[in-house]
PDB file of C-alpha atoms in Angstrom:
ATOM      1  CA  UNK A  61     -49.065 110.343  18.184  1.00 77.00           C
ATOM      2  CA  UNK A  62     -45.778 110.486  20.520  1.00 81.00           C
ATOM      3  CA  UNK A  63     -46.370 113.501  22.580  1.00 93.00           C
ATOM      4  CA  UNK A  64     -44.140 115.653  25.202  1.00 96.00           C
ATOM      5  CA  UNK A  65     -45.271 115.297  28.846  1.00 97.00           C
ATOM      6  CA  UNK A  66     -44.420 117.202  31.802  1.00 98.00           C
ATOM      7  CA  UNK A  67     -44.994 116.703  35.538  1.00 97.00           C
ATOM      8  CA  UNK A  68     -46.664 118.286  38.104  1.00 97.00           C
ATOM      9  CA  UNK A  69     -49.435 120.534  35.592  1.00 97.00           C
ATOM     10  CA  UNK A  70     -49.956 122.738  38.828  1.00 97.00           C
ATOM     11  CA  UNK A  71     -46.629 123.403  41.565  1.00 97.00           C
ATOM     12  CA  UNK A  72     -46.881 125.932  44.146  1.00 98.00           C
ATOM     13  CA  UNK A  73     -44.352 126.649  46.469  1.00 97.00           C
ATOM     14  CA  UNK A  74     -42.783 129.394  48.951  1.00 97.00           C
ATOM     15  CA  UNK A  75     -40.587 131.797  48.042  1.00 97.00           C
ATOM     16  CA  UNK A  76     -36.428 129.835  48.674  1.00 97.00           C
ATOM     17  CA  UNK A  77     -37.871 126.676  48.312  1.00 97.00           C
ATOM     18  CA  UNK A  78     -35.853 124.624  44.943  1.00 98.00           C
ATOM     19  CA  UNK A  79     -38.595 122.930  43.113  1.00 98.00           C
ATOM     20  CA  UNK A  80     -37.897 120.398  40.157  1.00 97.00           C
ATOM     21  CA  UNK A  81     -40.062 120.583  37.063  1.00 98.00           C
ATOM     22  CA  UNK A  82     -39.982 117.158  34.857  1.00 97.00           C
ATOM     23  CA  UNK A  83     -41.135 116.740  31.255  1.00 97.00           C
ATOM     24  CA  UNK A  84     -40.659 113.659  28.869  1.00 97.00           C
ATOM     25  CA  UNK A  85     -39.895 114.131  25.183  1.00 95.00           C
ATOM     26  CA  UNK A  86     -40.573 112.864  22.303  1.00 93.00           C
ATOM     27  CA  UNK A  87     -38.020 109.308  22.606  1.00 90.00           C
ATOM     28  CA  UNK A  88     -36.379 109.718  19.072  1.00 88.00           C
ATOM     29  CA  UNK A  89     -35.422 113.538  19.856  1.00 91.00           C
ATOM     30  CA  UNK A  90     -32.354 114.566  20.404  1.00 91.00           C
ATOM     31  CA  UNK A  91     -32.296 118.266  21.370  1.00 93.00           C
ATOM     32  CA  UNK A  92     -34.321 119.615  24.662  1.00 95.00           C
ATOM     33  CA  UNK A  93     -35.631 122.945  25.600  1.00 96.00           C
ATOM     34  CA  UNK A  94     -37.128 125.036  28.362  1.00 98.00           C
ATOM     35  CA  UNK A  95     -39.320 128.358  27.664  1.00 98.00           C
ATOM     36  CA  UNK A  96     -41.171 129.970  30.392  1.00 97.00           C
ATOM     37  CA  UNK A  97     -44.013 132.605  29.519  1.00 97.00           C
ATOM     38  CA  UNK A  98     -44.975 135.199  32.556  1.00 97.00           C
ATOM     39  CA  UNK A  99     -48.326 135.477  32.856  1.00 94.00           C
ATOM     40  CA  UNK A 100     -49.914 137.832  30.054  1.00 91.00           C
ATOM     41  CA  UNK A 101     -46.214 138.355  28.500  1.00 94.00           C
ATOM     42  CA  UNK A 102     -44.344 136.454  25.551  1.00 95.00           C
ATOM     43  CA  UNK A 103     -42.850 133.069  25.418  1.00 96.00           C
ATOM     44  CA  UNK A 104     -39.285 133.306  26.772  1.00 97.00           C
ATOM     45  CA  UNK A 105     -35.967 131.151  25.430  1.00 96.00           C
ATOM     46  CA  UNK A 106     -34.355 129.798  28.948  1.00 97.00           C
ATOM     47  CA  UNK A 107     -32.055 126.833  27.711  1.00 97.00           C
ATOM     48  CA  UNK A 108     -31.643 124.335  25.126  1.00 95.00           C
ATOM     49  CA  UNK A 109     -29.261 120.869  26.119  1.00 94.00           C
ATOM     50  CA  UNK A 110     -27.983 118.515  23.567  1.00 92.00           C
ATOM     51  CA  UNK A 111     -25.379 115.539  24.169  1.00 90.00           C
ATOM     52  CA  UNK A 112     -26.107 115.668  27.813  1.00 91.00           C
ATOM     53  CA  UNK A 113     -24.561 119.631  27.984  1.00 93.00           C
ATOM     54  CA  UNK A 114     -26.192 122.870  27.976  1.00 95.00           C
ATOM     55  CA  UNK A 115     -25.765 124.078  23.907  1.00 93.00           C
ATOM     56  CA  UNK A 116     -27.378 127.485  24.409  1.00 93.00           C
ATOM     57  CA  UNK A 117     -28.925 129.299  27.577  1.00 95.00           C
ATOM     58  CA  UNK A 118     -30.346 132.896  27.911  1.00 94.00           C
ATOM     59  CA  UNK A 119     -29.659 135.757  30.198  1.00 94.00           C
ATOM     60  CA  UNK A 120     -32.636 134.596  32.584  1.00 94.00           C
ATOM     61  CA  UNK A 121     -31.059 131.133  33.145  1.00 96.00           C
ATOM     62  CA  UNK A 122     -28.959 132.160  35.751  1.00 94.00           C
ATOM     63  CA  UNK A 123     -26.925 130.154  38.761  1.00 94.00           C
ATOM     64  CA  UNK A 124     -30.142 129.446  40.549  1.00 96.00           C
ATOM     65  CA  UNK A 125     -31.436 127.243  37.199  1.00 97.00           C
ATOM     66  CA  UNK A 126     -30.256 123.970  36.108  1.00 97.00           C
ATOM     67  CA  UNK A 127     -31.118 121.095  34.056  1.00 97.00           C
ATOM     68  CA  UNK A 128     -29.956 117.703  33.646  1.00 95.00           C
ATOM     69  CA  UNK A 129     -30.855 114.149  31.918  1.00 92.00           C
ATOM     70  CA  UNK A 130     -30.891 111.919  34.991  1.00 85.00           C
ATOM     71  CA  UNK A 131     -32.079 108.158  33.446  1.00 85.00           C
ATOM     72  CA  UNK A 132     -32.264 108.974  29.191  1.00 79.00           C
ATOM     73  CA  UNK A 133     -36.041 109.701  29.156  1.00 87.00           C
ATOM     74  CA  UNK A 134     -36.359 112.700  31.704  1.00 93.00           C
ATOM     75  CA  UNK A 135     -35.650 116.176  31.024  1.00 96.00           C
ATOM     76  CA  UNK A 136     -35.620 118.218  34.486  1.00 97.00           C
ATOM     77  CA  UNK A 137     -35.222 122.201  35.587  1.00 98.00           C
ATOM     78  CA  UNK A 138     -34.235 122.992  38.922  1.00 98.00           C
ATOM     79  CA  UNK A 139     -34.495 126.612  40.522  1.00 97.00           C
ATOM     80  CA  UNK A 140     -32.317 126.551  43.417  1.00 95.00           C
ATOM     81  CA  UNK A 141     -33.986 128.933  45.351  1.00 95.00           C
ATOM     82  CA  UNK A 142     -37.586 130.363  43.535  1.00 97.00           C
ATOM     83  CA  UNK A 143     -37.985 133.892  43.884  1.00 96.00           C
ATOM     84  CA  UNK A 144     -41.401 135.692  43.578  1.00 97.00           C
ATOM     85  CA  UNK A 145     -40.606 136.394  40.064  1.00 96.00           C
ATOM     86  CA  UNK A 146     -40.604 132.950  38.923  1.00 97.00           C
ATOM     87  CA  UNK A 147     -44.006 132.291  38.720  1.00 98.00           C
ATOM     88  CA  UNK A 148     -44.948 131.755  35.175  1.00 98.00           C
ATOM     89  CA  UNK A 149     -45.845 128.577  32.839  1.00 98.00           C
ATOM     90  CA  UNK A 150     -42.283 126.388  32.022  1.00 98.00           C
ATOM     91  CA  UNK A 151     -42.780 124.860  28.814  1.00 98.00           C
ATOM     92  CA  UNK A 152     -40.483 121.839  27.659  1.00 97.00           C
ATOM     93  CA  UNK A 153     -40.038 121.255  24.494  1.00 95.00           C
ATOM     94  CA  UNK A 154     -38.593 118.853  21.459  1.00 94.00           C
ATOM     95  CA  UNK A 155     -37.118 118.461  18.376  1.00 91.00           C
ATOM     96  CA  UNK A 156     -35.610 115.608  16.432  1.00 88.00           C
ATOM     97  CA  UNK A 157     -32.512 117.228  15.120  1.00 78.00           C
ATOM     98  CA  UNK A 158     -32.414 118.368  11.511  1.00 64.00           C
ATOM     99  CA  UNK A 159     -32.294 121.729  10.774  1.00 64.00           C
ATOM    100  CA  UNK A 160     -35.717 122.020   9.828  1.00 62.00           C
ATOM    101  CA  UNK A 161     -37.443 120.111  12.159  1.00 76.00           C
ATOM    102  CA  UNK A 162     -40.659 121.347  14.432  1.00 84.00           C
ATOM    103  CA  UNK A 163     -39.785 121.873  18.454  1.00 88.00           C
ATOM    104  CA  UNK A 164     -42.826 120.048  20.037  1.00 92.00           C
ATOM    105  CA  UNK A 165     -44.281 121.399  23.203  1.00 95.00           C
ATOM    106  CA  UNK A 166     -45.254 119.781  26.429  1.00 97.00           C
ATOM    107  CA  UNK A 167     -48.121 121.228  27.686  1.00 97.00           C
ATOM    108  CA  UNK A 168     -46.508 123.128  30.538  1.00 97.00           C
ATOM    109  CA  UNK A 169     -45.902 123.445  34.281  1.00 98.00           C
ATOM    110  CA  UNK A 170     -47.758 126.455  35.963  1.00 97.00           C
ATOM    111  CA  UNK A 171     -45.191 127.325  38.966  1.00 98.00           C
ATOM    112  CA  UNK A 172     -46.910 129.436  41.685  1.00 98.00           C
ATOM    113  CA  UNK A 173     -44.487 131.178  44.215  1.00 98.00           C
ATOM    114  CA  UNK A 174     -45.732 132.550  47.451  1.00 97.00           C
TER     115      UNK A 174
ATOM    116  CA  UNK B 223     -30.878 141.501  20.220  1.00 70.00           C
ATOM    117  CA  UNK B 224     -32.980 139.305  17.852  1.00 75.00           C
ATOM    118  CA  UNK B 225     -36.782 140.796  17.911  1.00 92.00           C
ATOM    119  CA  UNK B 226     -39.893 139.655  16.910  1.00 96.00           C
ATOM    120  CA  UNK B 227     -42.776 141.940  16.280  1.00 95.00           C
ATOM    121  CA  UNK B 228     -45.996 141.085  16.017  1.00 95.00           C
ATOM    122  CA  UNK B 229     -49.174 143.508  14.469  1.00 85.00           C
ATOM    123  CA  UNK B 230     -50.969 145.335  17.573  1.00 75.00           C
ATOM    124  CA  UNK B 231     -54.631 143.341  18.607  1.00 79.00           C
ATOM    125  CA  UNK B 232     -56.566 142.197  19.487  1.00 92.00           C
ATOM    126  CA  UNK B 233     -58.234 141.516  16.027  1.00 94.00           C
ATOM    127  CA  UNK B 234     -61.594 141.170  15.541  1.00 96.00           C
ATOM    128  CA  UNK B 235     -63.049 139.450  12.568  1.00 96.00           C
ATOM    129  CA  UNK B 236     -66.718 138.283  11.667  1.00 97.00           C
ATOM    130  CA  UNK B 237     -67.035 134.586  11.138  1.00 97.00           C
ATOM    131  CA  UNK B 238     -65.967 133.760   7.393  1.00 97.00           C
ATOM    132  CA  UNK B 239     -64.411 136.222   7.220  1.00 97.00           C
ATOM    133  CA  UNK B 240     -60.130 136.471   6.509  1.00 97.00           C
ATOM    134  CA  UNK B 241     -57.926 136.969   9.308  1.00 97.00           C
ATOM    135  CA  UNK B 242     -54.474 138.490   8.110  1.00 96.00           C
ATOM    136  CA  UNK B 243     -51.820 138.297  11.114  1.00 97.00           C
ATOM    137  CA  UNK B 244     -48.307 139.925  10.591  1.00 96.00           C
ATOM    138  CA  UNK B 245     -44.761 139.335  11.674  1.00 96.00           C
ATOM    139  CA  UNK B 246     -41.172 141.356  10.763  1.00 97.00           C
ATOM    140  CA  UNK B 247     -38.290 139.989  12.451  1.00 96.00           C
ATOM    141  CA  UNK B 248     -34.539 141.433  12.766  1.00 95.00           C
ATOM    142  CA  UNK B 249     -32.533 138.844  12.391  1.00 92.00           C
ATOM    143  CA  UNK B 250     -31.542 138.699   8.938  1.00 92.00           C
ATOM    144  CA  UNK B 251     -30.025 135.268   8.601  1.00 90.00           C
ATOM    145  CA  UNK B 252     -33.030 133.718  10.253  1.00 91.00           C
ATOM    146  CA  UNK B 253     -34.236 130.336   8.294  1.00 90.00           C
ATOM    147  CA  UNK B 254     -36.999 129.048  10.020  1.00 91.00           C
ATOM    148  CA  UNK B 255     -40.115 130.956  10.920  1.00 94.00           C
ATOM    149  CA  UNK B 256     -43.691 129.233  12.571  1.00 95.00           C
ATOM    150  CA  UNK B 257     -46.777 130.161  13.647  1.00 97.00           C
ATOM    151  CA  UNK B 258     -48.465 128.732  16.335  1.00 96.00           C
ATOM    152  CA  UNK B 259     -51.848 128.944  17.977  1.00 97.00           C
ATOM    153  CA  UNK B 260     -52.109 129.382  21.794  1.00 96.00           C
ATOM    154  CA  UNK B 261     -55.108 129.127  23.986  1.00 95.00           C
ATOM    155  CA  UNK B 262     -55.253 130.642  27.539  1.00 91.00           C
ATOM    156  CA  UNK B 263     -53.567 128.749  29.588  1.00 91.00           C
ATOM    157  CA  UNK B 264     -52.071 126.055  27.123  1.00 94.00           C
ATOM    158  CA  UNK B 265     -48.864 125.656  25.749  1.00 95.00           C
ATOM    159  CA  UNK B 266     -48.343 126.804  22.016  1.00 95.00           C
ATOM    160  CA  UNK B 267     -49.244 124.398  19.418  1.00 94.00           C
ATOM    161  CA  UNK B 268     -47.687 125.145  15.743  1.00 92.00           C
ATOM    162  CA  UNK B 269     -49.995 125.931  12.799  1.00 94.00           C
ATOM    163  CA  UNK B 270     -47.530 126.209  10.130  1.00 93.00           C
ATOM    164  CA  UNK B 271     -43.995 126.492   9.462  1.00 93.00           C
ATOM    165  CA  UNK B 272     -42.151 128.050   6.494  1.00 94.00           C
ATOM    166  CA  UNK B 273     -38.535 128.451   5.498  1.00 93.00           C
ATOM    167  CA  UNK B 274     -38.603 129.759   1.828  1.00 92.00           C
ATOM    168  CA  UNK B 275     -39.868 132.556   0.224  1.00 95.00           C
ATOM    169  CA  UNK B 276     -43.424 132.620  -1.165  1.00 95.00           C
ATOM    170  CA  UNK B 277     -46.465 131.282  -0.113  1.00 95.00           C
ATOM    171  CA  UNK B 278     -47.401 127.810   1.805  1.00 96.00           C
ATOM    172  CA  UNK B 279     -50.917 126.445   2.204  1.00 96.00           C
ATOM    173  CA  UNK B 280     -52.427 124.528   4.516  1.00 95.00           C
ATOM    174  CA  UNK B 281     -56.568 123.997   4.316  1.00 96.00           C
ATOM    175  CA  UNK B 282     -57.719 127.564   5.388  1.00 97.00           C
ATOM    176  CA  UNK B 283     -54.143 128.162   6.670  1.00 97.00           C
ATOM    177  CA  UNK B 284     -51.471 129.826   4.422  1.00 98.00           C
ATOM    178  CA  UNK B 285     -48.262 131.409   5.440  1.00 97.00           C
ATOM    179  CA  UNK B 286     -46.052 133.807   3.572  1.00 97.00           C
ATOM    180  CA  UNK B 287     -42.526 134.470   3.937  1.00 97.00           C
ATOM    181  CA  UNK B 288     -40.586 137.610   2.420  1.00 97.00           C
ATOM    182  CA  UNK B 289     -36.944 137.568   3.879  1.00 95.00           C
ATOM    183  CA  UNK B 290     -36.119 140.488   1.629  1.00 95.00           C
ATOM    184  CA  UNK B 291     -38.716 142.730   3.793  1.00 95.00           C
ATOM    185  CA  UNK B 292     -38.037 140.191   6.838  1.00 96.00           C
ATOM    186  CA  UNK B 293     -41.544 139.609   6.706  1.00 96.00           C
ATOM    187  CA  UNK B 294     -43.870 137.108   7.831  1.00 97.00           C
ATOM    188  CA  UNK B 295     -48.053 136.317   7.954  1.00 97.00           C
ATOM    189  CA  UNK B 296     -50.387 134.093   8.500  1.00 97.00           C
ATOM    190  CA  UNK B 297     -53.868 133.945   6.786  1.00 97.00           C
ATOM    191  CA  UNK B 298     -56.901 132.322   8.212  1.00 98.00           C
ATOM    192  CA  UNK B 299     -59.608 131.759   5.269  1.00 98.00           C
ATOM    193  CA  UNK B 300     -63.185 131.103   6.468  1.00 98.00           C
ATOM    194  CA  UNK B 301     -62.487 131.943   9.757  1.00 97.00           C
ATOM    195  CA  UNK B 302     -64.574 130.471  12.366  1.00 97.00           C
ATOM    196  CA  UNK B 303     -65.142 130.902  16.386  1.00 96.00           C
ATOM    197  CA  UNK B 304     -63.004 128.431  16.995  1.00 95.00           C
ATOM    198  CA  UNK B 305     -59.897 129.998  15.490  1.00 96.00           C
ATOM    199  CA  UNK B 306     -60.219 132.651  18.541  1.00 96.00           C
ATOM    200  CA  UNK B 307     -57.063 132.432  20.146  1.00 97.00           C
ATOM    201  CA  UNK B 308     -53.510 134.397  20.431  1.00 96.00           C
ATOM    202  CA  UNK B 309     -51.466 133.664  17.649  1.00 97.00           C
ATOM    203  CA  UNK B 310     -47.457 133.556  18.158  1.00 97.00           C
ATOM    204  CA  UNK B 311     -45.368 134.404  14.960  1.00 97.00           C
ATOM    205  CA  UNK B 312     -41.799 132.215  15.952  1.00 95.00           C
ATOM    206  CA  UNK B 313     -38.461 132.524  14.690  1.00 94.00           C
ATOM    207  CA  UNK B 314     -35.417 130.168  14.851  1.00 90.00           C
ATOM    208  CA  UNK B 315     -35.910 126.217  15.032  1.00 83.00           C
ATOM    209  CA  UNK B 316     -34.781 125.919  18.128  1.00 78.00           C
ATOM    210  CA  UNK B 317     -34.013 128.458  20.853  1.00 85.00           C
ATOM    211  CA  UNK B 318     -37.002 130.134  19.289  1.00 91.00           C
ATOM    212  CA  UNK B 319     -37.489 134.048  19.915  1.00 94.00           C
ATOM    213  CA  UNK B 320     -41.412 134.126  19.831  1.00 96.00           C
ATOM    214  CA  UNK B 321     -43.262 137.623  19.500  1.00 96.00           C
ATOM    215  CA  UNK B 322     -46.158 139.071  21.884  1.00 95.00           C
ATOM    216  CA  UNK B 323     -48.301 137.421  19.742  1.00 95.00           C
ATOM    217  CA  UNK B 324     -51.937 138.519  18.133  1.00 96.00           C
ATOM    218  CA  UNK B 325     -55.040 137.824  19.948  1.00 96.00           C
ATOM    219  CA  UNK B 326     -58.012 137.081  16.900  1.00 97.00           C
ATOM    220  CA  UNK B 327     -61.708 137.058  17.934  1.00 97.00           C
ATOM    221  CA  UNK B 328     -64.245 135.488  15.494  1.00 97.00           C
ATOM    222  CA  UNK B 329     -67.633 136.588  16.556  1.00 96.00           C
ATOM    223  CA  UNK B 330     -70.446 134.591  15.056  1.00 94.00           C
TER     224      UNK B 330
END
């Protein structure tokens, strides 16, 4: 069963540092997300990108976030510069396109910052 | 502000036993609602999804949807340990707003 991925499971890094979280969809999907869920808090809208453009972002995806589509299969989020408050699970997710259709989940990046 | 709330847990329920989790949302025009079952640590995985009114089963699974009351649940027949988990009511197909979600205990 086709599956999202995402790359590295575990990332720590210092506080400034840009780190770049990569996830894999589903390959007949056309619409991409990112969620992030704070430790012990909710699950967390950051952006959704369809047609190679951003289609929706929330207040939290701010300057220092950014995703792109690089070769047709990847799905990336960059923070510029991670702050302290970062840390939390990034979730990518999926979904084919219709109206109805389920959003698939990767099984999420835990980001650590020091 | 679109909101999603979810019924105060943690629930506890004895094995075979019915677990009844509950969900209002604000967002009146909202069309697609899920549930999905998340273990610590892991990424949510969906149980059910609904989109009209009434009642949808799925094995021990069934979800109702009232969007007059703006009102979702899920019910988990014959519950059993392994159905111990937090359980996120969803809202919105994509850019989902997600609620705290319910943490269920099944004790044996």
């Amino acid at each position: 069963e086709p599956e999202v991925t995402q790359t590295p499971s575990h990332q720590v890094t210092q506080m400034g540092q840009e780190v770049i979280l990569r996830c894999v969809p589903i390959s007949n999907h056309l619409y991409f997300y990112w969620y992030r869920q704070i430790l012990g808090q909710k699950v967390e809208f950051l952006v959704s990108f369809y047609n190679n453009e951003i289609s929706e972002k929330s207040e939290i995806f701010d300057d220092q976030f950014s995703v792109e589509r690089p070769d047709g299969s990847n799905f990336t989020l960059k923070i510029r510069s991670t702050k302290l408050e970062d840390s939390a699970m990034y979730f990518c997710a999926s979904r084919q396109g219709a109206v109805a259709d389920t959003q698939y989940f990767g099984p999420g990046t835990r980001l650590t910052v020091l | 502000q679109k909101e999603v709330e979810q019924n105060s847990g943690p629930l506890s329920v004895p094995e075979g036993a019915i677990a009844s989790l509950n969900c209002t949302y604000s967002d009146r025009g909202s069309q697609s609602f899920f549930w999905y079952r998340q273990y610590s640590g892991k990424s949510p995985e969906l149980i059910m999804s609904i989109y009209s009114n009434g009642d949808k089963e799925d094995g021990r699974f069934t979800a109702q949807l009232n969007k007059a009351s703006q009102y979702v649940s899920l019910l988990i027949r014959d519950s059993q340990p392994s159905d111990s988990a937090t359980y996120l009511c969803a809202v919105g197909a994509g850019k989902s707003t997600f609620g705290d979600g319910t943490t269920l205990t099944v004790k044996p």
